[in-house]
Amino acid sequence: MIVAGGSYLEICEIPRWRRLFGSGGRAAAAVGQLSPGSSLHTYAFAGWARDVESSMHACGVTATVMPIAEEISFGYFHALSPATLRPAVPTRHPALSVDGRVVLRFGFVEGDAVVSAERAVHDPQGDDVVPFRANGSRAEALAVVLNEGEAEGATGEEGPAAGEAVLALHAADVVVVKRGCSGATVHRPGRDPVAVPAYRSARVFKIGSGDVFSAAFAHHWGERGLDAAAAADLASRAVHHFVDTRSLPLPAAADLADQALAPVGGEPGRVYLAAPFFHIAQRWLVEEARDRLHALGASVFSPLHDVGTGGGAVALATADLAGLDGCQAVLALLDGADPGSIFEVGHARARGIPVVVLAERLDEHHLTMLAGTGCEVVDDFASALYRVVWASLR
């Protein structure tokens, strides 16, 4: 398989992550053992070119690198943070030319790739989705893989209509719309959409998970010729492997298919956010958790925002606990063992509402107590948010 995609430096503060990967490098590393003889076509800062070639060689991949003068990086505070691109507006370079039987083409921030392929998979990576063939690319069979926000931003449509509109926009044979916690939807002309589940993992490292999905789908649909829905399911299983372990290359299809994974599907429900907010660090965490939950598609009841009290004293307002009504799950931010938040957790468990606790630095006594109540206790922010949204799915 040929991969055309960027090679960028990725830096995340929490959890610590510093890799020279990018969409192209990660996708090629993902399928290097599954598809012997794979190659990567990419741009890279001249000082990184040898590193890109060496790391790809270690994955069984041949790299063809166009050196450029800028160091391009994506920075994240945590694994669900919006990325910060540096430089903010990279210099554009002449397009790469890629010709092969199966090609996976990603969008670039510093250039483009003109593709000629029997089967192509296109991951545009951005809201401004230009049709695949607009730059002179051609393919006998075309699949487009993108997330729900990109599909809606590119077409102005929402829900399933956005996937159908992307089919028409690209004149594609297949469109796969990734829907985060809710899995993915496979669209084909003249056929009903097919839902593909996400798979529950103990941990969720989100950076690059979409690249892994596209790489796995391109291998199974493009190279192996599987039905699009079956290929998307294997891609979803591949994402489970990556976000849980952060390791590449991907396992073989038989190994993925044999794993007894827990599928999740449906629409995110309402999450109750239990947390103290006495000082700026606590307040920041509440605001960030609320924003990220909304981005994952959940609605949120936050005593701070929806009542203005609670989350800090045992004598909670009646309205706070009433907010549990209609919530499908609770996210409790419990570092510091705030009594009011623990009180809210107790009431939620008494009502049979699932509770996910984020506890990065909680003492053993409270950890044991919470585990005894049936709460899920997690020490990673992104993982806690995904698990509470999964718990809320309807």
Short mmCIF file of C-alpha atoms in Angstrom, two decimals:
data_model
loop_
_atom_site.label_atom_id
_atom_site.label_comp_id
_atom_site.label_asym_id
_atom_site.label_seq_id
_atom_site.Cartn_x
_atom_site.Cartn_y
_atom_site.Cartn_z
CA MET A 1 0.00 0.00 0.00
CA ILE A 2 1.11 3.57 -0.66
CA VAL A 3 0.44 6.23 1.95
CA ALA A 4 0.58 9.92 1.07
CA GLY A 5 0.44 12.02 4.21
CA GLY A 6 2.24 14.43 6.48
CA SER A 7 5.20 13.84 8.82
CA TYR A 8 4.86 16.19 11.78
CA LEU A 9 6.18 16.49 15.31
CA GLU A 10 3.46 15.75 17.90
CA ILE A 11 3.78 17.05 21.46
CA CYS A 12 1.30 16.31 24.25
CA GLU A 13 1.81 17.43 27.85
CA ILE A 14 -0.64 15.08 29.63
CA PRO A 15 0.03 12.24 29.08
CA ARG A 16 3.57 12.88 27.90
CA TRP A 17 3.94 12.22 24.20
CA ARG A 18 6.60 13.46 21.81
CA ARG A 19 6.79 11.66 18.48
CA LEU A 20 7.73 12.42 14.91
CA PHE A 21 4.65 10.87 13.33
CA GLY A 22 1.89 12.83 11.61
CA SER A 23 -0.96 11.19 9.73
CA GLY A 24 1.22 9.73 7.00
CA GLY A 25 3.92 8.37 9.27
CA ARG A 26 1.45 6.85 11.74
CA ALA A 27 -0.68 5.23 9.02
CA ALA A 28 2.37 3.73 7.30
CA ALA A 29 3.69 2.41 10.62
CA ALA A 30 0.26 0.93 11.35
CA VAL A 31 0.15 -1.22 8.19
CA GLY A 32 3.85 -1.83 7.58
CA GLN A 33 3.72 -5.45 8.72
CA LEU A 34 0.23 -6.12 7.38
CA SER A 35 1.19 -4.90 3.91
CA PRO A 36 4.83 -5.78 3.11
CA GLY A 37 6.42 -3.41 0.63
CA SER A 38 4.37 -0.40 1.74
CA SER A 39 5.71 3.07 1.08
CA LEU A 40 5.19 6.59 2.42
CA HIS A 41 5.28 9.76 0.32
CA THR A 42 5.61 12.83 2.49
CA TYR A 43 7.09 16.25 3.15
CA ALA A 44 9.34 16.74 6.18
CA PHE A 45 11.62 19.38 7.66
CA ALA A 46 15.06 18.79 6.12
CA GLY A 47 16.59 18.12 9.53
CA TRP A 48 14.04 15.35 10.14
CA ALA A 49 14.20 13.64 6.75
CA ARG A 50 16.73 10.97 7.81
CA ASP A 51 14.75 10.31 11.00
CA VAL A 52 11.57 9.80 8.98
CA GLU A 53 13.32 7.42 6.60
CA SER A 54 14.90 5.45 9.47
CA SER A 55 11.73 5.12 11.53
CA MET A 56 9.75 4.02 8.49
CA HIS A 57 12.45 1.49 7.58
CA ALA A 58 12.13 0.00 11.07
CA CYS A 59 8.42 -0.53 10.32
CA GLY A 60 9.13 -2.18 6.98
CA VAL A 61 8.13 0.92 5.02
CA THR A 62 10.08 2.78 2.31
CA ALA A 63 9.87 6.58 2.69
CA THR A 64 10.14 9.10 -0.13
CA VAL A 65 10.63 12.49 1.52
CA MET A 66 10.44 15.97 -0.02
CA PRO A 67 12.57 18.13 2.34
CA ILE A 68 11.12 21.48 3.40
CA ALA A 69 12.50 24.38 5.44
CA GLU A 70 9.87 24.53 8.22
CA GLU A 71 9.51 22.42 11.36
CA ILE A 72 5.77 21.69 11.46
CA SER A 73 4.30 20.52 14.76
CA PHE A 74 0.97 19.87 16.45
CA GLY A 75 0.77 20.61 20.17
CA TYR A 76 -1.79 19.35 22.72
CA PHE A 77 -2.20 20.05 26.42
CA HIS A 78 -4.08 16.78 26.90
CA ALA A 79 -5.12 14.05 24.51
CA LEU A 80 -8.54 15.63 23.77
CA SER A 81 -7.30 19.21 23.41
CA PRO A 82 -7.77 20.99 20.10
CA ALA A 83 -4.43 20.87 18.31
CA THR A 84 -2.18 23.94 18.04
CA LEU A 85 -0.46 24.05 14.65
CA ARG A 86 2.98 25.66 14.43
CA PRO A 87 3.64 27.60 12.30
CA ALA A 88 0.00 28.65 12.18
CA VAL A 89 0.09 28.99 8.38
CA PRO A 90 2.75 26.68 6.91
CA THR A 91 4.29 27.47 3.54
CA ARG A 92 2.65 25.55 0.72
CA HIS A 93 4.78 23.35 -1.55
CA PRO A 94 4.30 21.69 -4.95
CA ALA A 95 2.10 18.62 -4.91
CA LEU A 96 3.51 15.13 -4.60
CA SER A 97 2.71 12.67 -7.37
CA VAL A 98 1.68 9.17 -6.29
CA ASP A 99 0.80 6.23 -8.55
CA GLY A 100 -0.11 2.76 -7.33
CA ARG A 101 -2.73 0.05 -7.03
CA VAL A 102 -3.95 1.06 -3.55
CA VAL A 103 -3.29 4.55 -2.18
CA LEU A 104 -4.30 6.15 1.11
CA ARG A 105 -4.20 9.94 0.74
CA PHE A 106 -4.42 12.32 3.70
CA GLY A 107 -4.91 16.05 3.63
CA PHE A 108 -1.72 18.07 4.17
CA VAL A 109 -1.15 21.45 5.82
CA GLU A 110 1.91 22.17 3.64
CA GLY A 111 1.04 20.70 0.25
CA ASP A 112 -1.05 18.11 -1.58
CA ALA A 113 -0.81 14.78 -3.36
CA VAL A 114 -2.07 13.99 -6.86
CA VAL A 115 -3.04 10.33 -6.86
CA SER A 116 -3.55 7.75 -9.57
CA ALA A 117 -4.85 4.46 -8.18
CA GLU A 118 -7.08 1.49 -8.79
CA ARG A 119 -8.50 1.87 -5.26
CA ALA A 120 -8.00 5.03 -3.24
CA VAL A 121 -8.95 5.99 0.29
CA HIS A 122 -9.09 9.71 1.00
CA ASP A 123 -9.00 11.20 4.51
CA PRO A 124 -9.29 14.97 3.94
CA GLN A 125 -8.62 16.03 7.54
CA GLY A 126 -10.43 19.35 7.68
CA ASP A 127 -13.79 21.07 7.27
CA ASP A 128 -12.87 22.54 3.89
CA VAL A 129 -13.26 19.27 2.00
CA VAL A 130 -12.23 19.69 -1.63
CA PRO A 131 -13.44 16.85 -3.89
CA PHE A 132 -10.83 14.12 -4.28
CA ARG A 133 -10.55 14.53 -8.05
CA ALA A 134 -10.35 18.35 -8.01
CA ASN A 135 -6.52 18.34 -8.06
CA GLY A 136 -6.31 15.83 -10.93
CA SER A 137 -6.38 12.69 -8.80
CA ARG A 138 -8.14 9.65 -10.20
CA ALA A 139 -9.25 6.28 -8.87
CA GLU A 140 -11.30 3.42 -10.25
CA ALA A 141 -12.85 2.95 -6.81
CA LEU A 142 -12.88 5.65 -4.13
CA ALA A 143 -13.62 5.61 -0.40
CA VAL A 144 -13.69 8.77 1.71
CA VAL A 145 -13.11 8.51 5.46
CA LEU A 146 -13.81 11.55 7.65
CA ASN A 147 -15.30 12.47 11.00
CA GLU A 148 -18.82 13.71 11.60
CA GLY A 149 -17.77 17.33 12.13
CA GLU A 150 -15.83 17.35 8.87
CA ALA A 151 -18.75 15.83 6.96
CA GLU A 152 -21.20 18.37 8.35
CA GLY A 153 -18.79 21.29 7.86
CA ALA A 154 -18.10 20.33 4.25
CA THR A 155 -21.70 19.84 3.21
CA GLY A 156 -23.86 21.95 5.53
CA GLU A 157 -25.93 18.83 6.24
CA GLU A 158 -26.39 17.05 9.55
CA GLY A 159 -26.63 13.43 10.62
CA PRO A 160 -26.98 10.72 7.94
CA ALA A 161 -27.68 13.37 5.29
CA ALA A 162 -24.10 14.62 5.67
CA GLY A 163 -22.70 11.21 4.72
CA GLU A 164 -24.94 11.02 1.68
CA ALA A 165 -23.86 14.54 0.67
CA VAL A 166 -20.17 13.56 0.92
CA LEU A 167 -20.86 10.63 -1.41
CA ALA A 168 -22.19 13.06 -3.99
CA LEU A 169 -19.46 15.67 -3.37
CA HIS A 170 -16.66 13.21 -4.11
CA ALA A 171 -18.55 10.90 -6.49
CA ALA A 172 -17.34 8.19 -4.10
CA ASP A 173 -18.17 4.50 -3.92
CA VAL A 174 -17.97 4.49 -0.12
CA VAL A 175 -18.06 7.12 2.61
CA VAL A 176 -17.24 6.23 6.21
CA VAL A 177 -18.28 8.84 8.77
CA LYS A 178 -16.51 8.41 12.11
CA ARG A 179 -18.78 9.32 15.02
CA GLY A 180 -16.43 9.18 18.00
CA CYS A 181 -17.98 7.39 20.97
CA SER A 182 -20.87 6.21 18.79
CA GLY A 183 -18.72 4.30 16.28
CA ALA A 184 -19.01 4.95 12.54
CA THR A 185 -21.53 4.88 9.70
CA VAL A 186 -20.82 3.41 6.27
CA HIS A 187 -22.59 5.03 3.32
CA ARG A 188 -22.84 3.62 -0.23
CA PRO A 189 -24.91 4.88 -3.18
CA GLY A 190 -28.42 3.44 -3.26
CA ARG A 191 -28.03 1.51 0.00
CA ASP A 192 -29.07 2.14 3.58
CA PRO A 193 -26.29 3.35 5.90
CA VAL A 194 -24.67 0.65 8.04
CA ALA A 195 -23.70 1.39 11.65
CA VAL A 196 -20.36 0.09 12.90
CA PRO A 197 -19.75 0.07 16.67
CA ALA A 198 -16.89 1.54 18.62
CA TYR A 199 -15.24 -0.85 21.07
CA ARG A 200 -14.83 -0.08 24.74
CA SER A 201 -11.23 0.19 25.94
CA ALA A 202 -9.75 0.59 29.39
CA ARG A 203 -7.82 3.67 28.29
CA VAL A 204 -8.24 6.15 25.45
CA PHE A 205 -5.28 7.90 23.83
CA LYS A 206 -7.03 9.86 21.11
CA ILE A 207 -4.14 11.51 19.23
CA GLY A 208 -3.85 9.80 15.85
CA SER A 209 -6.74 7.36 16.33
CA GLY A 210 -8.38 8.61 13.14
CA ASP A 211 -5.17 7.96 11.18
CA VAL A 212 -5.13 4.38 12.45
CA PHE A 213 -8.78 3.91 11.43
CA SER A 214 -8.07 5.15 7.89
CA ALA A 215 -4.95 2.99 7.57
CA ALA A 216 -6.73 -0.16 8.72
CA PHE A 217 -9.75 0.55 6.50
CA ALA A 218 -7.50 1.15 3.47
CA HIS A 219 -5.74 -2.16 4.07
CA HIS A 220 -8.87 -4.23 4.55
CA TRP A 221 -11.08 -2.56 1.92
CA GLY A 222 -8.44 -1.43 -0.56
CA GLU A 223 -5.93 -4.28 -0.46
CA ARG A 224 -7.90 -7.26 0.84
CA GLY A 225 -11.11 -6.34 -0.98
CA LEU A 226 -13.41 -6.79 2.01
CA ASP A 227 -16.91 -5.37 2.09
CA ALA A 228 -16.80 -1.75 3.29
CA ALA A 229 -18.79 -2.42 6.48
CA ALA A 230 -16.58 -5.40 7.39
CA ALA A 231 -13.46 -3.33 6.72
CA ALA A 232 -14.81 -0.49 8.87
CA ASP A 233 -15.49 -2.91 11.72
CA LEU A 234 -11.91 -4.17 11.59
CA ALA A 235 -10.75 -0.55 11.50
CA SER A 236 -12.78 0.16 14.62
CA ARG A 237 -11.16 -2.83 16.31
CA ALA A 238 -7.75 -1.52 15.23
CA VAL A 239 -8.54 1.81 16.89
CA HIS A 240 -9.41 -0.05 20.10
CA HIS A 241 -5.94 -1.63 20.01
CA PHE A 242 -4.18 1.69 19.42
CA VAL A 243 -6.01 3.89 21.93
CA ASP A 244 -5.65 1.23 24.63
CA THR A 245 -1.96 0.49 24.08
CA ARG A 246 -0.51 3.38 22.01
CA SER A 247 1.40 0.68 20.13
CA LEU A 248 1.95 0.00 16.44
CA PRO A 249 2.05 -1.90 14.08
CA LEU A 250 -1.48 -3.22 14.09
CA PRO A 251 -2.32 -6.88 14.74
CA ALA A 252 -3.37 -9.11 11.88
CA ALA A 253 -7.04 -9.19 10.93
CA ALA A 254 -7.56 -12.66 12.41
CA ASP A 255 -6.16 -11.52 15.75
CA LEU A 256 -8.41 -8.44 15.76
CA ALA A 257 -11.49 -10.43 14.80
CA ASP A 258 -10.85 -13.06 17.50
CA GLN A 259 -10.65 -10.57 20.36
CA ALA A 260 -13.69 -10.58 22.65
CA LEU A 261 -14.29 -6.82 22.62
CA ALA A 262 -17.25 -4.95 24.08
CA PRO A 263 -19.06 -3.04 21.31
CA VAL A 264 -20.71 0.27 22.16
CA GLY A 265 -23.24 2.16 20.12
CA GLY A 266 -26.13 4.55 20.33
CA GLU A 267 -26.30 8.26 21.04
CA PRO A 268 -24.60 9.99 24.00
CA GLY A 269 -26.99 10.89 26.80
CA ARG A 270 -26.81 13.40 29.64
CA VAL A 271 -23.83 13.45 32.01
CA TYR A 272 -23.93 14.92 35.52
CA LEU A 273 -20.65 16.68 36.32
CA ALA A 274 -19.83 16.40 40.04
CA ALA A 275 -16.82 18.47 41.08
CA PRO A 276 -15.58 21.16 43.45
CA PHE A 277 -14.87 24.60 42.00
CA PHE A 278 -13.34 26.59 44.86
CA HIS A 279 -10.15 27.74 43.12
CA ILE A 280 -8.90 28.37 39.60
CA ALA A 281 -7.44 24.89 39.01
CA GLN A 282 -10.71 23.21 40.02
CA ARG A 283 -12.74 25.70 38.01
CA TRP A 284 -10.54 25.16 34.93
CA LEU A 285 -10.99 21.40 35.14
CA VAL A 286 -14.77 21.73 35.40
CA GLU A 287 -14.89 24.04 32.38
CA GLU A 288 -12.57 21.81 30.34
CA ALA A 289 -14.47 18.63 31.20
CA ARG A 290 -17.77 20.26 30.29
CA ASP A 291 -16.43 21.55 26.96
CA ARG A 292 -14.86 18.20 26.01
CA LEU A 293 -18.02 16.27 26.95
CA HIS A 294 -20.03 18.55 24.69
CA ALA A 295 -17.49 17.95 21.91
CA LEU A 296 -18.02 14.20 22.35
CA GLY A 297 -21.74 14.69 21.79
CA ALA A 298 -23.02 14.46 25.37
CA SER A 299 -25.28 16.95 27.07
CA VAL A 300 -24.08 18.01 30.53
CA PHE A 301 -25.72 19.00 33.80
CA SER A 302 -23.19 20.99 35.83
CA PRO A 303 -24.28 22.41 39.22
CA LEU A 304 -21.84 25.28 38.68
CA HIS A 305 -23.42 26.28 35.37
CA ASP A 306 -26.99 25.10 35.76
CA VAL A 307 -27.63 25.88 39.43
CA GLY A 308 -24.71 27.95 40.65
CA THR A 309 -24.22 25.93 43.84
CA GLY A 310 -23.20 22.43 44.83
CA GLY A 311 -20.12 20.31 44.35
CA GLY A 312 -18.45 21.69 47.45
CA ALA A 313 -20.57 21.13 50.53
CA VAL A 314 -22.59 18.24 51.92
CA ALA A 315 -25.56 20.57 52.32
CA LEU A 316 -26.28 20.65 48.61
CA ALA A 317 -29.21 22.53 47.21
CA THR A 318 -32.20 20.33 46.36
CA ALA A 319 -31.87 21.52 42.79
CA ASP A 320 -28.40 19.96 42.54
CA LEU A 321 -29.61 16.47 43.34
CA ALA A 322 -32.69 17.01 41.21
CA GLY A 323 -30.22 17.49 38.37
CA LEU A 324 -29.45 13.77 38.59
CA ASP A 325 -32.94 13.10 37.24
CA GLY A 326 -32.64 12.51 33.53
CA CYS A 327 -28.87 11.91 33.65
CA GLN A 328 -27.60 8.60 32.32
CA ALA A 329 -24.14 8.79 33.93
CA VAL A 330 -22.04 10.84 36.35
CA LEU A 331 -18.48 12.10 35.91
CA ALA A 332 -16.93 12.88 39.30
CA LEU A 333 -13.71 14.90 39.48
CA LEU A 334 -12.56 13.75 42.90
CA ASP A 335 -8.92 14.65 43.46
CA GLY A 336 -8.92 16.21 46.92
CA ALA A 337 -11.85 14.01 48.05
CA ASP A 338 -14.30 16.92 48.17
CA PRO A 339 -17.15 15.92 50.56
CA GLY A 340 -19.89 17.51 48.47
CA SER A 341 -18.83 15.67 45.33
CA ILE A 342 -18.59 12.36 47.20
CA PHE A 343 -22.10 13.06 48.52
CA GLU A 344 -23.34 13.47 44.95
CA VAL A 345 -21.63 10.22 43.95
CA GLY A 346 -23.41 8.41 46.78
CA HIS A 347 -26.81 9.66 45.68
CA ALA A 348 -26.10 8.68 42.07
CA ARG A 349 -25.11 5.15 43.03
CA ALA A 350 -28.19 4.85 45.27
CA ARG A 351 -30.28 5.62 42.18
CA GLY A 352 -28.40 3.06 40.09
CA ILE A 353 -26.72 5.69 37.90
CA PRO A 354 -23.25 4.64 36.68
CA VAL A 355 -20.39 6.81 37.95
CA VAL A 356 -16.95 7.31 36.43
CA VAL A 357 -14.43 8.89 38.81
CA LEU A 358 -11.38 10.82 37.58
CA ALA A 359 -8.81 10.39 40.33
CA GLU A 360 -5.26 11.22 39.32
CA ARG A 361 -4.01 11.59 42.92
CA LEU A 362 -6.55 10.16 45.35
CA ASP A 363 -5.50 8.37 48.52
CA GLU A 364 -5.90 4.61 48.90
CA HIS A 365 -8.71 4.90 51.46
CA HIS A 366 -10.98 6.84 49.12
CA LEU A 367 -10.05 4.69 46.11
CA THR A 368 -11.07 1.56 48.02
CA MET A 369 -14.30 3.20 49.19
CA LEU A 370 -15.28 4.30 45.68
CA ALA A 371 -14.44 0.96 44.10
CA GLY A 372 -16.67 -0.67 46.71
CA THR A 373 -19.63 1.38 45.54
CA GLY A 374 -19.28 0.10 41.98
CA CYS A 375 -17.75 3.28 40.54
CA GLU A 376 -15.28 3.10 37.65
CA VAL A 377 -12.09 4.80 38.88
CA VAL A 378 -9.82 6.21 36.15
CA ASP A 379 -6.55 8.15 36.45
CA ASP A 380 -6.52 9.64 32.94
CA PHE A 381 -8.65 12.61 31.81
CA ALA A 382 -9.40 11.52 28.24
CA SER A 383 -10.14 7.95 29.29
CA ALA A 384 -12.54 9.14 32.00
CA LEU A 385 -14.47 11.30 29.53
CA TYR A 386 -14.82 8.52 26.98
CA ARG A 387 -15.89 6.01 29.58
CA VAL A 388 -18.57 8.26 31.04
CA VAL A 389 -19.95 9.00 27.58
CA TRP A 390 -19.99 5.27 26.81
CA ALA A 391 -21.84 4.74 30.09
CA SER A 392 -24.43 7.33 29.01
CA LEU A 393 -25.14 5.87 25.54
CA ARG A 394 -28.81 5.29 24.80
#
